[in-house]
Coordinates of C-alpha atoms and ligand atoms in Angstrom, one line a residue:
Chain A
M1 CA 98.3 239.6 -79.9
P2 CA 96.2 241.9 -82.1
V3 CA 98.5 241.4 -85.1
A4 CA 98.2 237.6 -84.9
L5 CA 94.4 237.8 -84.6
W6 CA 94.2 240.1 -87.7
R7 CA 96.3 237.5 -89.6
S8 CA 94.3 234.5 -88.5
P9 CA 92.1 233.2 -91.4
A10 CA 88.9 233.6 -89.4
V11 CA 89.5 237.4 -89.5
A12 CA 91.6 237.8 -92.6
G13 CA 89.0 236.3 -94.9
P14 CA 86.1 238.6 -94.0
A15 CA 88.7 241.5 -93.8
A16 CA 89.7 240.9 -97.4
L17 CA 86.1 241.3 -98.4
V18 CA 85.8 244.5 -96.4
E19 CA 88.9 245.7 -98.1
R20 CA 87.4 245.0 -101.6
N21 CA 84.3 247.1 -100.7
L22 CA 86.6 249.9 -99.3
V23 CA 88.4 250.0 -102.7
I24 CA 85.1 250.6 -104.4
Y25 CA 83.9 253.0 -101.7
R26 CA 86.9 255.2 -102.3
H27 CA 85.1 256.3 -105.5
T28 CA 81.6 256.5 -104.1
W29 CA 81.9 257.8 -100.5
Y30 CA 79.6 260.7 -101.3
L31 CA 76.7 258.2 -101.2
L32 CA 77.1 258.3 -97.5
L33 CA 76.0 262.0 -97.5
A34 CA 72.8 261.1 -99.3
E35 CA 72.0 258.5 -96.7
V36 CA 72.5 261.1 -93.9
F37 CA 70.5 263.7 -95.8
E38 CA 67.2 261.7 -95.4
P39 CA 67.1 261.5 -91.6
V40 CA 68.3 265.1 -91.3
L41 CA 65.4 266.1 -93.5
Y42 CA 63.0 264.2 -91.2
L43 CA 64.6 265.8 -88.2
V44 CA 64.1 269.3 -89.5
S45 CA 60.6 268.9 -90.9
M46 CA 59.1 266.7 -88.3
G47 CA 61.2 267.5 -85.3
L48 CA 61.2 271.3 -85.7
G49 CA 57.9 271.7 -87.6
I50 CA 55.7 269.3 -85.7
G51 CA 57.7 270.0 -82.6
A52 CA 56.6 273.6 -82.7
L53 CA 53.0 272.4 -82.5
V54 CA 53.4 269.6 -80.0
G55 CA 55.9 271.1 -77.6
H56 CA 56.5 268.3 -75.2
V57 CA 55.8 264.7 -75.5
P58 CA 53.2 263.5 -72.9
G59 CA 53.6 260.4 -70.9
L60 CA 57.4 260.3 -70.7
G61 CA 57.7 261.3 -67.1
D62 CA 60.1 264.1 -67.6
P63 CA 58.1 267.1 -68.9
S64 CA 61.3 268.7 -70.3
V65 CA 61.5 266.2 -73.2
G66 CA 60.9 268.3 -76.3
Y67 CA 59.5 266.7 -79.4
V68 CA 62.8 267.0 -81.3
D69 CA 64.6 265.2 -78.5
F70 CA 62.0 262.5 -78.8
V71 CA 62.2 262.0 -82.5
A72 CA 66.0 262.4 -83.0
P73 CA 67.1 259.1 -81.4
A74 CA 64.4 257.2 -83.4
L75 CA 65.7 258.7 -86.6
L76 CA 69.2 257.7 -85.6
A77 CA 68.1 254.1 -85.0
T78 CA 66.4 254.2 -88.4
A79 CA 69.5 255.6 -90.1
A80 CA 71.6 252.8 -88.6
M81 CA 69.0 250.3 -89.8
N82 CA 68.7 251.6 -93.3
G83 CA 72.5 252.2 -93.7
A84 CA 73.1 248.5 -92.8
M85 CA 70.2 247.0 -94.5
N86 CA 70.4 248.8 -97.8
E87 CA 73.9 247.4 -98.1
T88 CA 73.0 243.8 -97.5
T89 CA 69.8 243.9 -99.6
F90 CA 70.2 246.2 -102.6
N91 CA 73.9 246.0 -103.0
I92 CA 74.3 242.3 -102.2
Y93 CA 71.4 241.5 -104.5
G94 CA 73.3 243.1 -107.4
K95 CA 76.5 241.3 -106.5
L96 CA 74.7 238.0 -106.0
R97 CA 72.5 238.0 -109.1
M98 CA 73.8 240.6 -111.6
L99 CA 77.5 241.0 -111.1
R100 CA 78.1 237.5 -109.8
T101 CA 80.9 238.9 -107.7
Y102 CA 81.1 236.0 -105.3
D103 CA 81.7 233.3 -108.0
S104 CA 85.3 234.4 -108.4
I105 CA 85.8 235.2 -104.7
L106 CA 84.8 231.6 -103.7
A107 CA 87.4 230.2 -106.1
T108 CA 90.0 231.6 -103.6
P109 CA 90.6 230.4 -100.1
L110 CA 87.7 232.5 -98.9
T111 CA 84.6 230.6 -97.8
V112 CA 80.9 231.4 -97.9
R113 CA 81.2 232.1 -94.2
D114 CA 84.0 234.6 -94.9
V115 CA 81.9 236.3 -97.5
A116 CA 78.8 236.5 -95.3
L117 CA 80.8 237.8 -92.3
G118 CA 82.7 240.2 -94.4
E119 CA 79.6 241.7 -96.0
V120 CA 77.9 242.0 -92.6
A121 CA 81.0 243.6 -91.1
W122 CA 81.0 246.0 -94.1
A123 CA 77.3 246.8 -93.7
L124 CA 78.0 247.4 -90.0
L125 CA 80.7 249.9 -90.9
R126 CA 78.4 251.6 -93.3
G127 CA 75.6 251.7 -90.8
T128 CA 77.9 253.1 -88.1
A129 CA 79.3 255.7 -90.4
V130 CA 75.8 257.0 -91.2
T131 CA 75.0 257.0 -87.6
V132 CA 78.1 258.9 -86.5
V133 CA 77.6 261.6 -89.1
F134 CA 73.9 261.9 -88.3
G135 CA 74.7 261.7 -84.6
A136 CA 77.1 264.6 -85.0
A137 CA 74.2 266.6 -86.7
V138 CA 71.9 265.7 -83.7
A139 CA 74.6 266.8 -81.2
A140 CA 74.9 270.0 -83.1
F141 CA 71.2 270.6 -82.5
G142 CA 72.0 270.4 -78.7
L143 CA 70.1 267.2 -78.2
V144 CA 72.6 265.2 -76.1
H145 CA 71.7 265.3 -72.5
S146 CA 73.6 262.9 -70.2
L147 CA 76.5 260.5 -70.0
W148 CA 74.1 257.7 -70.9
A149 CA 74.5 259.1 -74.4
L150 CA 77.8 257.1 -74.6
L151 CA 75.6 254.0 -75.1
I152 CA 74.3 255.4 -78.3
L153 CA 77.2 254.3 -80.4
P154 CA 77.4 250.7 -79.3
G155 CA 73.6 250.6 -79.5
A156 CA 73.7 251.8 -83.1
L157 CA 76.3 249.1 -83.8
L158 CA 74.0 246.5 -82.5
V159 CA 71.1 247.8 -84.6
A160 CA 73.3 247.9 -87.7
F161 CA 74.4 244.3 -87.0
A162 CA 70.9 243.0 -86.5
F163 CA 69.6 244.6 -89.7
A164 CA 72.6 243.8 -91.8
A165 CA 72.2 240.1 -90.9
A166 CA 68.5 240.3 -91.4
G167 CA 69.0 241.9 -94.8
L168 CA 71.4 239.2 -95.8
A169 CA 68.9 236.5 -94.9
V170 CA 66.1 238.4 -96.8
V171 CA 68.2 238.9 -99.9
T172 CA 68.6 235.1 -100.4
Y173 CA 64.8 235.0 -100.9
I174 CA 64.7 237.8 -103.4
R175 CA 64.2 236.7 -107.0
S176 CA 63.8 240.0 -108.9
W177 CA 63.9 243.8 -108.3
Q178 CA 60.1 243.7 -108.0
D179 CA 60.5 241.7 -104.8
F180 CA 62.1 244.7 -103.2
Q181 CA 58.6 246.3 -103.3
L182 CA 57.5 243.7 -100.8
V183 CA 60.5 244.6 -98.6
Q184 CA 59.4 248.2 -98.7
L185 CA 55.9 247.1 -97.8
V186 CA 57.2 245.9 -94.5
M187 CA 59.8 248.6 -93.9
L188 CA 57.8 251.7 -94.5
P189 CA 54.9 250.9 -92.1
M190 CA 57.4 249.7 -89.5
F191 CA 59.2 253.1 -89.8
L192 CA 55.9 255.0 -89.4
F193 CA 54.4 253.0 -86.5
A194 CA 57.4 251.7 -84.4
T195 CA 57.1 254.8 -82.1
T196 CA 59.3 256.8 -84.3
F197 CA 57.1 259.9 -84.2
Y198 CA 54.9 259.3 -81.0
P199 CA 55.2 257.2 -77.9
L200 CA 53.8 253.7 -77.5
G201 CA 51.1 255.0 -75.1
V202 CA 48.9 256.2 -77.9
Y203 CA 48.1 252.6 -78.9
P204 CA 45.6 250.3 -77.2
R205 CA 47.4 247.6 -75.3
P206 CA 46.9 244.8 -77.9
V207 CA 48.5 246.9 -80.6
Q208 CA 51.3 247.9 -78.2
I209 CA 52.3 244.2 -77.9
G210 CA 52.4 244.0 -81.7
V211 CA 54.6 247.1 -82.0
E212 CA 56.9 245.8 -79.2
C213 CA 57.7 242.8 -81.4
L214 CA 59.0 245.0 -84.2
P215 CA 62.8 245.0 -84.5
L216 CA 62.7 248.7 -85.2
Y217 CA 60.8 249.4 -82.0
Q218 CA 63.4 247.5 -80.0
S219 CA 66.2 249.4 -81.9
I220 CA 64.5 252.8 -81.1
E221 CA 64.2 251.8 -77.4
L222 CA 67.9 250.9 -77.4
I223 CA 68.9 254.3 -78.6
R224 CA 66.1 256.5 -77.3
Q225 CA 66.5 255.6 -73.6
P226 CA 70.2 256.5 -73.2
S227 CA 69.7 259.5 -75.5
L228 CA 67.0 260.8 -73.2
G229 CA 68.9 259.7 -70.1
V230 CA 66.1 257.6 -68.8
V231 CA 67.3 254.0 -68.8
D232 CA 65.4 250.9 -67.6
A233 CA 65.6 247.1 -68.1
G234 CA 64.0 247.6 -71.5
V235 CA 67.4 248.5 -72.9
G236 CA 68.8 245.1 -71.9
W237 CA 65.8 243.3 -73.5
A238 CA 66.2 245.3 -76.6
A239 CA 69.9 244.5 -76.8
L240 CA 69.2 240.8 -76.3
Y241 CA 66.4 240.9 -78.9
L242 CA 68.7 242.4 -81.5
L243 CA 71.6 240.2 -80.8
L244 CA 69.4 237.1 -81.2
L245 CA 67.8 238.5 -84.3
G246 CA 71.2 239.1 -85.8
C247 CA 72.7 235.7 -85.0
A248 CA 69.6 233.8 -86.1
S249 CA 69.5 235.7 -89.4
L250 CA 73.2 235.2 -90.0
A251 CA 72.8 231.4 -89.4
L252 CA 69.9 231.3 -91.8
A253 CA 71.7 233.4 -94.4
L254 CA 74.8 231.2 -94.2
R255 CA 72.8 228.1 -94.8
R256 CA 71.0 229.5 -97.8
L257 CA 74.0 231.2 -99.3
E258 CA 76.0 228.0 -99.1
R259 CA 73.4 226.3 -101.3
M260 CA 73.1 229.2 -103.7
L261 CA 76.7 229.9 -104.2
L262 CA 78.2 226.3 -104.2
P263 CA 75.8 224.4 -106.4
Chain B
M1 CA 106.8 208.2 -111.4
A2 CA 105.7 211.8 -111.4
D3 CA 103.5 213.1 -108.6
V4 CA 99.8 212.6 -109.0
L5 CA 98.3 216.1 -108.4
I6 CA 94.6 215.3 -109.1
E7 CA 92.9 211.9 -108.8
A8 CA 89.3 211.2 -109.4
R9 CA 87.5 207.9 -109.0
G10 CA 83.9 207.3 -109.8
L11 CA 83.4 211.0 -109.6
R12 CA 79.7 211.9 -110.1
K13 CA 77.7 215.1 -110.0
V14 CA 73.9 215.3 -110.1
H15 CA 72.4 218.8 -110.4
A16 CA 69.0 218.9 -108.7
P17 CA 67.2 222.0 -110.0
R18 CA 64.6 223.8 -108.0
G19 CA 61.0 222.8 -108.4
A20 CA 59.8 219.7 -110.2
A21 CA 62.3 219.5 -113.0
A22 CA 64.2 216.2 -113.1
P23 CA 67.7 216.1 -111.8
T24 CA 70.5 215.9 -114.4
E25 CA 73.5 213.6 -114.0
A26 CA 76.1 216.0 -115.4
V27 CA 79.0 213.8 -114.5
A28 CA 78.3 210.1 -114.5
G29 CA 81.2 208.5 -112.7
I30 CA 84.6 209.3 -114.2
D31 CA 88.1 208.3 -113.3
F32 CA 91.2 210.3 -114.2
R33 CA 94.6 211.3 -112.9
V34 CA 96.7 214.3 -113.6
T35 CA 100.4 214.3 -112.9
A36 CA 102.7 217.2 -112.1
G37 CA 103.8 219.3 -115.1
E38 CA 101.4 217.9 -117.7
A39 CA 98.8 219.6 -119.7
F40 CA 95.6 217.6 -119.4
G41 CA 92.5 218.3 -121.5
F42 CA 88.8 217.5 -121.4
L43 CA 87.5 217.4 -124.9
G44 CA 83.7 217.2 -125.5
P45 CA 80.7 218.9 -126.9
N46 CA 78.4 221.3 -125.0
G47 CA 76.7 219.6 -122.1
A48 CA 79.3 216.8 -121.8
G49 CA 79.9 217.7 -118.2
K50 CA 83.3 219.5 -118.6
S51 CA 82.5 222.6 -116.6
T52 CA 80.8 220.6 -113.9
T53 CA 84.0 218.5 -113.6
M54 CA 86.2 221.6 -113.5
R55 CA 84.1 223.2 -110.8
M56 CA 84.5 220.1 -108.7
V57 CA 88.2 220.1 -109.2
A58 CA 88.3 223.8 -108.4
A59 CA 86.8 222.9 -105.0
V60 CA 83.8 225.2 -105.6
S61 CA 81.2 222.5 -106.1
P62 CA 80.9 219.4 -103.9
P63 CA 80.8 216.1 -105.7
S64 CA 77.6 214.0 -105.4
S65 CA 79.6 210.9 -105.0
G66 CA 82.9 209.3 -105.8
R67 CA 86.4 210.2 -104.6
L68 CA 88.3 213.3 -105.5
E69 CA 91.8 214.2 -104.3
I70 CA 93.6 217.4 -105.2
L71 CA 97.2 218.0 -104.1
G72 CA 96.6 215.1 -101.7
M73 CA 93.6 216.7 -100.0
D74 CA 89.9 216.2 -100.0
P75 CA 88.0 219.3 -101.3
A76 CA 85.1 218.5 -98.9
T77 CA 87.4 219.1 -95.9
H78 CA 90.3 221.2 -97.2
G79 CA 88.6 223.5 -99.7
P80 CA 90.5 226.7 -98.7
Q81 CA 93.9 224.9 -98.5
I82 CA 93.3 223.4 -102.0
R83 CA 92.1 226.7 -103.5
A84 CA 95.1 228.5 -102.1
R85 CA 97.3 226.5 -104.5
L86 CA 95.0 226.6 -107.6
G87 CA 94.4 229.1 -110.3
S88 CA 90.9 229.0 -111.8
V89 CA 89.7 230.5 -115.1
P90 CA 85.9 229.7 -115.3
Q91 CA 84.0 229.4 -118.5
D92 CA 82.4 232.8 -118.1
D93 CA 84.7 235.6 -117.1
T94 CA 83.9 236.5 -113.5
L95 CA 86.0 239.7 -113.3
D96 CA 85.0 242.2 -110.6
T97 CA 83.3 244.8 -112.8
E98 CA 83.2 247.3 -110.0
L99 CA 87.0 247.4 -110.0
T100 CA 89.6 248.6 -112.4
V101 CA 91.9 246.2 -114.3
R102 CA 94.8 246.7 -111.7
E103 CA 92.4 246.7 -108.7
N104 CA 91.1 243.3 -109.9
L105 CA 94.6 241.8 -109.4
L106 CA 95.3 243.7 -106.2
V107 CA 92.1 242.8 -104.5
Y108 CA 92.2 239.2 -105.7
G109 CA 95.6 238.7 -104.2
R110 CA 94.3 239.9 -100.8
Y111 CA 91.8 237.0 -100.9
F112 CA 94.8 234.7 -100.8
G113 CA 96.1 236.6 -97.8
L114 CA 99.2 237.8 -99.7
P115 CA 101.0 241.0 -98.4
R116 CA 100.2 244.1 -100.4
A117 CA 103.8 244.7 -101.5
V118 CA 104.0 241.2 -102.9
I119 CA 100.8 241.6 -104.8
R120 CA 101.8 245.0 -106.2
E121 CA 104.9 243.5 -107.6
R122 CA 103.2 240.5 -109.1
A123 CA 100.3 242.6 -110.5
A124 CA 102.8 244.7 -112.5
R125 CA 104.5 241.5 -113.8
L126 CA 101.1 239.9 -114.7
L127 CA 99.8 242.9 -116.4
E128 CA 102.9 242.7 -118.7
F129 CA 102.4 239.0 -119.2
A130 CA 98.8 239.6 -120.2
R131 CA 99.7 242.6 -122.4
L132 CA 97.4 244.8 -120.4
A133 CA 99.9 247.2 -118.8
D134 CA 98.5 250.1 -120.7
K135 CA 95.0 249.3 -119.6
A136 CA 95.8 249.0 -115.9
D137 CA 93.6 251.9 -114.8
E138 CA 90.7 251.2 -117.1
Q139 CA 87.4 249.8 -116.0
V140 CA 86.9 246.2 -116.9
E141 CA 83.9 247.1 -119.1
A142 CA 86.2 248.9 -121.4
L143 CA 88.1 245.7 -122.3
S144 CA 87.5 243.5 -125.3
G145 CA 86.7 239.8 -124.9
G146 CA 90.2 238.7 -125.5
M147 CA 91.6 241.2 -123.0
R148 CA 89.1 240.1 -120.4
R149 CA 90.1 236.5 -120.9
R150 CA 93.8 237.5 -120.5
L151 CA 93.0 239.5 -117.4
T152 CA 91.1 236.5 -116.0
I153 CA 94.1 234.3 -116.6
A154 CA 96.4 236.9 -115.1
R155 CA 94.2 237.1 -112.1
S156 CA 94.2 233.3 -111.7
L157 CA 98.1 233.5 -111.5
V158 CA 98.3 236.0 -108.7
N159 CA 98.8 233.3 -106.1
D160 CA 101.5 231.5 -108.1
P161 CA 99.4 228.4 -108.5
E162 CA 100.7 224.9 -108.9
I163 CA 97.7 223.9 -111.0
L164 CA 95.9 226.1 -113.5
L165 CA 92.3 225.2 -114.4
L166 CA 91.0 226.7 -117.7
D167 CA 87.4 226.1 -118.7
E168 CA 87.2 226.8 -122.5
P169 CA 89.9 229.5 -122.4
T170 CA 89.5 230.7 -125.9
T171 CA 85.8 230.1 -126.8
G172 CA 84.4 233.2 -128.4
L173 CA 87.8 234.8 -129.2
D174 CA 89.0 235.7 -132.7
P175 CA 91.9 233.7 -134.1
Q176 CA 94.5 236.3 -133.2
A177 CA 93.4 236.5 -129.6
R178 CA 93.4 232.7 -129.4
H179 CA 96.9 232.4 -130.7
L180 CA 98.2 235.0 -128.2
L181 CA 96.5 233.1 -125.4
W182 CA 97.9 229.7 -126.5
E183 CA 101.3 231.2 -126.6
R184 CA 100.9 232.5 -123.0
L185 CA 99.6 229.2 -121.8
F186 CA 102.5 227.4 -123.5
R187 CA 104.9 229.6 -121.6
L188 CA 103.2 228.7 -118.3
K189 CA 103.5 225.0 -119.1
Q190 CA 107.2 225.5 -119.7
Q191 CA 107.5 227.1 -116.3
G192 CA 106.2 223.9 -114.8
V193 CA 102.6 224.9 -114.1
T194 CA 100.2 221.9 -114.5
L195 CA 97.4 222.8 -116.8
L196 CA 93.9 221.3 -116.8
L197 CA 91.7 222.6 -119.5
T198 CA 88.5 221.9 -121.3
T199 CA 87.7 222.7 -124.9
H200 CA 85.5 221.8 -127.7
Y201 CA 88.1 222.8 -130.2
M202 CA 90.2 220.0 -131.4
D203 CA 93.0 222.2 -132.6
E204 CA 93.3 223.7 -129.1
A205 CA 93.5 220.3 -127.6
E206 CA 96.1 219.2 -130.1
Q207 CA 98.1 222.4 -129.6
L208 CA 98.1 222.5 -125.8
C209 CA 97.5 219.1 -124.3
D210 CA 99.8 216.2 -123.6
R211 CA 96.9 214.0 -122.7
I212 CA 93.2 214.2 -123.4
V213 CA 90.1 212.5 -122.2
V214 CA 87.1 212.6 -124.5
M215 CA 83.9 213.3 -122.6
D216 CA 80.3 212.7 -123.8
H217 CA 77.1 212.7 -121.7
G218 CA 79.0 212.9 -118.4
R219 CA 81.3 209.9 -119.2
I220 CA 84.8 209.5 -120.4
V221 CA 84.7 207.6 -123.7
A222 CA 88.5 207.6 -124.6
E223 CA 91.8 208.7 -123.2
G224 CA 95.3 209.2 -124.6
S225 CA 97.6 211.7 -126.3
P226 CA 96.1 213.6 -129.2
R227 CA 98.2 211.6 -131.7
G228 CA 97.6 208.3 -129.9
L229 CA 93.8 208.8 -129.9
I230 CA 93.8 209.5 -133.6
E231 CA 95.9 206.5 -134.3
A232 CA 93.8 204.3 -132.1
H233 CA 90.4 205.4 -133.4
C234 CA 90.9 206.7 -136.9
T235 CA 92.6 206.1 -140.2
R236 CA 95.5 208.3 -141.1
E237 CA 93.6 210.4 -143.6
V238 CA 90.1 211.6 -144.3
L239 CA 88.4 212.3 -147.6
E240 CA 85.7 214.9 -147.4
L241 CA 83.1 215.0 -150.2
R242 CA 80.3 217.4 -150.7
F243 CA 77.3 216.8 -152.9
P244 CA 74.2 218.7 -153.8
P245 CA 71.7 217.9 -151.0
D246 CA 69.4 215.9 -153.2
R247 CA 72.1 213.7 -154.4
Q248 CA 74.1 213.0 -151.2
Q249 CA 72.0 210.0 -150.1
Q250 CA 72.4 208.2 -153.3
A251 CA 76.1 208.9 -153.5
A252 CA 76.6 207.7 -150.0
E253 CA 75.0 204.3 -150.7
K254 CA 77.2 203.8 -153.8
I255 CA 80.4 204.8 -152.0
A256 CA 79.6 202.7 -149.0
D257 CA 79.4 199.6 -151.2
T258 CA 82.9 200.3 -152.7
A259 CA 84.3 201.2 -149.3
K260 CA 83.7 197.7 -148.0
G261 CA 86.0 196.4 -150.6
V262 CA 88.9 198.7 -149.8
D263 CA 88.7 198.7 -146.0
A264 CA 87.5 202.3 -145.6
R265 CA 84.6 203.6 -143.5
V266 CA 82.0 206.2 -144.5
E267 CA 80.3 208.7 -142.2
V268 CA 77.3 210.6 -143.4
L269 CA 77.0 214.2 -142.0
P270 CA 74.1 216.5 -142.9
D271 CA 76.3 218.6 -145.2
R272 CA 79.1 216.2 -146.4
L273 CA 80.4 212.6 -146.5
L274 CA 83.6 211.6 -144.7
V275 CA 85.5 208.6 -146.0
Y276 CA 88.1 207.3 -143.6
A277 CA 91.0 205.7 -145.4
D278 CA 94.7 205.4 -144.8
D279 CA 95.3 206.8 -148.2
G280 CA 92.9 209.5 -149.1
E281 CA 94.0 209.9 -152.7
D282 CA 93.4 206.2 -153.4
A283 CA 90.0 206.5 -151.8
L284 CA 89.2 209.4 -154.1
T285 CA 90.3 207.4 -157.2
A286 CA 88.0 204.6 -156.0
V287 CA 85.1 207.1 -155.6
H288 CA 85.6 208.4 -159.1
R289 CA 85.6 204.9 -160.5
T290 CA 82.1 204.3 -159.1
G291 CA 81.0 207.2 -161.4
V292 CA 79.9 209.5 -158.5
E293 CA 80.6 213.2 -159.1
P294 CA 81.2 215.2 -155.9
L295 CA 81.0 219.0 -156.0
T296 CA 84.2 219.2 -154.0
A297 CA 86.7 216.7 -152.7
L298 CA 89.3 217.3 -150.0
V299 CA 91.9 215.0 -148.5
R300 CA 93.2 215.9 -145.0
R301 CA 94.8 214.3 -142.0
A302 CA 92.5 212.8 -139.4
G303 CA 92.0 214.9 -136.2
L304 CA 90.4 214.7 -132.8
E305 CA 87.1 215.8 -134.4
D306 CA 87.2 212.5 -136.3
V307 CA 88.0 210.6 -133.1
F308 CA 84.9 212.1 -131.5
L309 CA 82.7 211.4 -134.5
T310 CA 84.0 207.8 -134.6
L311 CA 83.4 207.2 -130.9
T312 CA 80.0 208.9 -130.6
G313 CA 78.6 209.2 -134.1
R314 CA 78.2 212.9 -133.6
T315 CA 80.2 216.0 -134.4
L316 CA 81.9 218.1 -131.7
V317 CA 80.7 221.5 -132.7
D318 CA 77.3 221.7 -134.3
Ligands
ADP401 N1 73.9 224.5 -112.0 C1 73.3 223.6 -112.8 N2 72.0 223.2 -112.5 C2 71.4 222.3 -113.3 N3 71.9 221.7 -114.4 C3 73.2 222.0 -114.7 C4 73.9 223.0 -113.9 N4 75.2 223.1 -114.5 C5 75.2 222.2 -115.5 N5 74.0 221.6 -115.7 C6 73.7 220.6 -116.7 O1 74.7 219.6 -116.6 C7 75.1 219.1 -117.9 C8 76.6 219.3 -118.1 O2 76.8 220.7 -118.2 P1 78.3 221.3 -118.2 O3 79.1 220.7 -117.1 O4 78.2 222.8 -118.2 O5 78.8 220.8 -119.6 P2 79.9 221.4 -120.6 O6 80.8 222.3 -119.8 O7 80.7 220.2 -121.1 O8 79.2 222.1 -121.7 C9 74.2 219.9 -118.9 O9 73.1 219.1 -119.2 C10 73.8 221.1 -118.1 O10 72.5 221.6 -118.5
MG402 MG1 81.2 224.2 -120.1

């Protein structure tokens, strides 16, 4: 009974929060375009520009993989990550510390759990929306190769979930806008080195292990493999990794938010 | 006997701040009961523990110890069920500043799981009630302090609450806005809504409350109706005398001597003397006889302010 499920408090609570954000988003939907603009910019400049120099990416088995095909899925994973994480870090920080949005929400039947799940669900929607629009741009470049590409959307959802939850955990530690610099200090190198622009093979083995531990590396694997149509067990591991990261982050975030919001 | 809606026994709250700072016992074990349909007030100075008590009753802050029962339920286990039947107006307005005036009501109603059609109808009615119908599509930032307060109250009514919690509903408002709010709250009371409010204004407590507890340093120091409290702890009238600062001390001593003879009591405040006497004019005559010349002299009825001063030796608003 889908209607009964929708009405049940476990779903209705988070859904009410998503609805709140939607009401605001009606006025600010164009921000979505700004978020898609960035990966498109990278795709055009790096993919086409550097792609012209590089031609094919070595070490990937199939010599037909052009550089743009290689970079596009990584940018898509990054877009899902940023779309979700910007929401649960920047936006939630504002609501938590400046606007004190949740103080009044928690005076209603909604619980901290409803708020956390609602915000993650919303971030997931945002991340997915960015991915879909960017994905459409990628498809327009003719970069979709096989039926495996159907896995891209659920993959992007999982990436968005993991980073939305991670962002929610991170934001509970942030004390001032300056602290966001530290977040950038982690996010930017991860973006540059998590095999976004070149394959893992260029690193010596010890560095490879380090890179493989990065959540963005796993996210890129999860999307790049089906996108290129070459799928191995790595996809399964990546999915498991992101699922665990998301659930653990959510549990941590819940515990910390409970103490922050209900003193 | 009327239904008991809220019952607290030995209710305590200790705030443990981060870091090395010492914990504060904001509420130090209080007992009270609120019955259906009454207007119950917490009167006390800043830091008395009023807001902390209200947050516990609103089921948004877990008590450190003691028993608390709201609508027959324990907030620790039935928070959502309790909050579904409460309206809450916190001390600082917590309106959603990202939404318009009307959206604040529409969205808030959804948190209670109410159908959209029901909320739309109620929102229109509440905007009228709060005299905000012409501001419905404005941003919250565009509202004055009094309008925000009224919107917060309107919002707290969206779920048709049985109990309305109001933490200093009129603090910071101009007299006109205060009277408008009082009138709206009085109407709610007549409709049978149980009101629980805090204030540090004695006139507000006198206007709105059937029953009051006086709080100080996290404890309840007196309880009763506004009139009853004044009768129990004060004389009927108060004589207020002002002197030039350098002469006040000397005058106080002289008057205190005379007061002993006529069964009156003298309080010395930084800027004036208060003489508690059943007949203020008689007391003033007695003062004149001692040869003391006050700059001004005023006889008034005793109020809750005087009750507080008598009980704690301090003024309510400083
Ligand atoms: N979240 C908090 N953390 C630490 N101390 C607090 C907190 N809230 C209130 N207090 C302290 O508890 C005491 C009572 O505060 P409060 O309940 O706000 O009093 P009132 O509302 O009567 O002014 C004060 O000493 C205040 O500083
Ligand atoms: Mg207070």
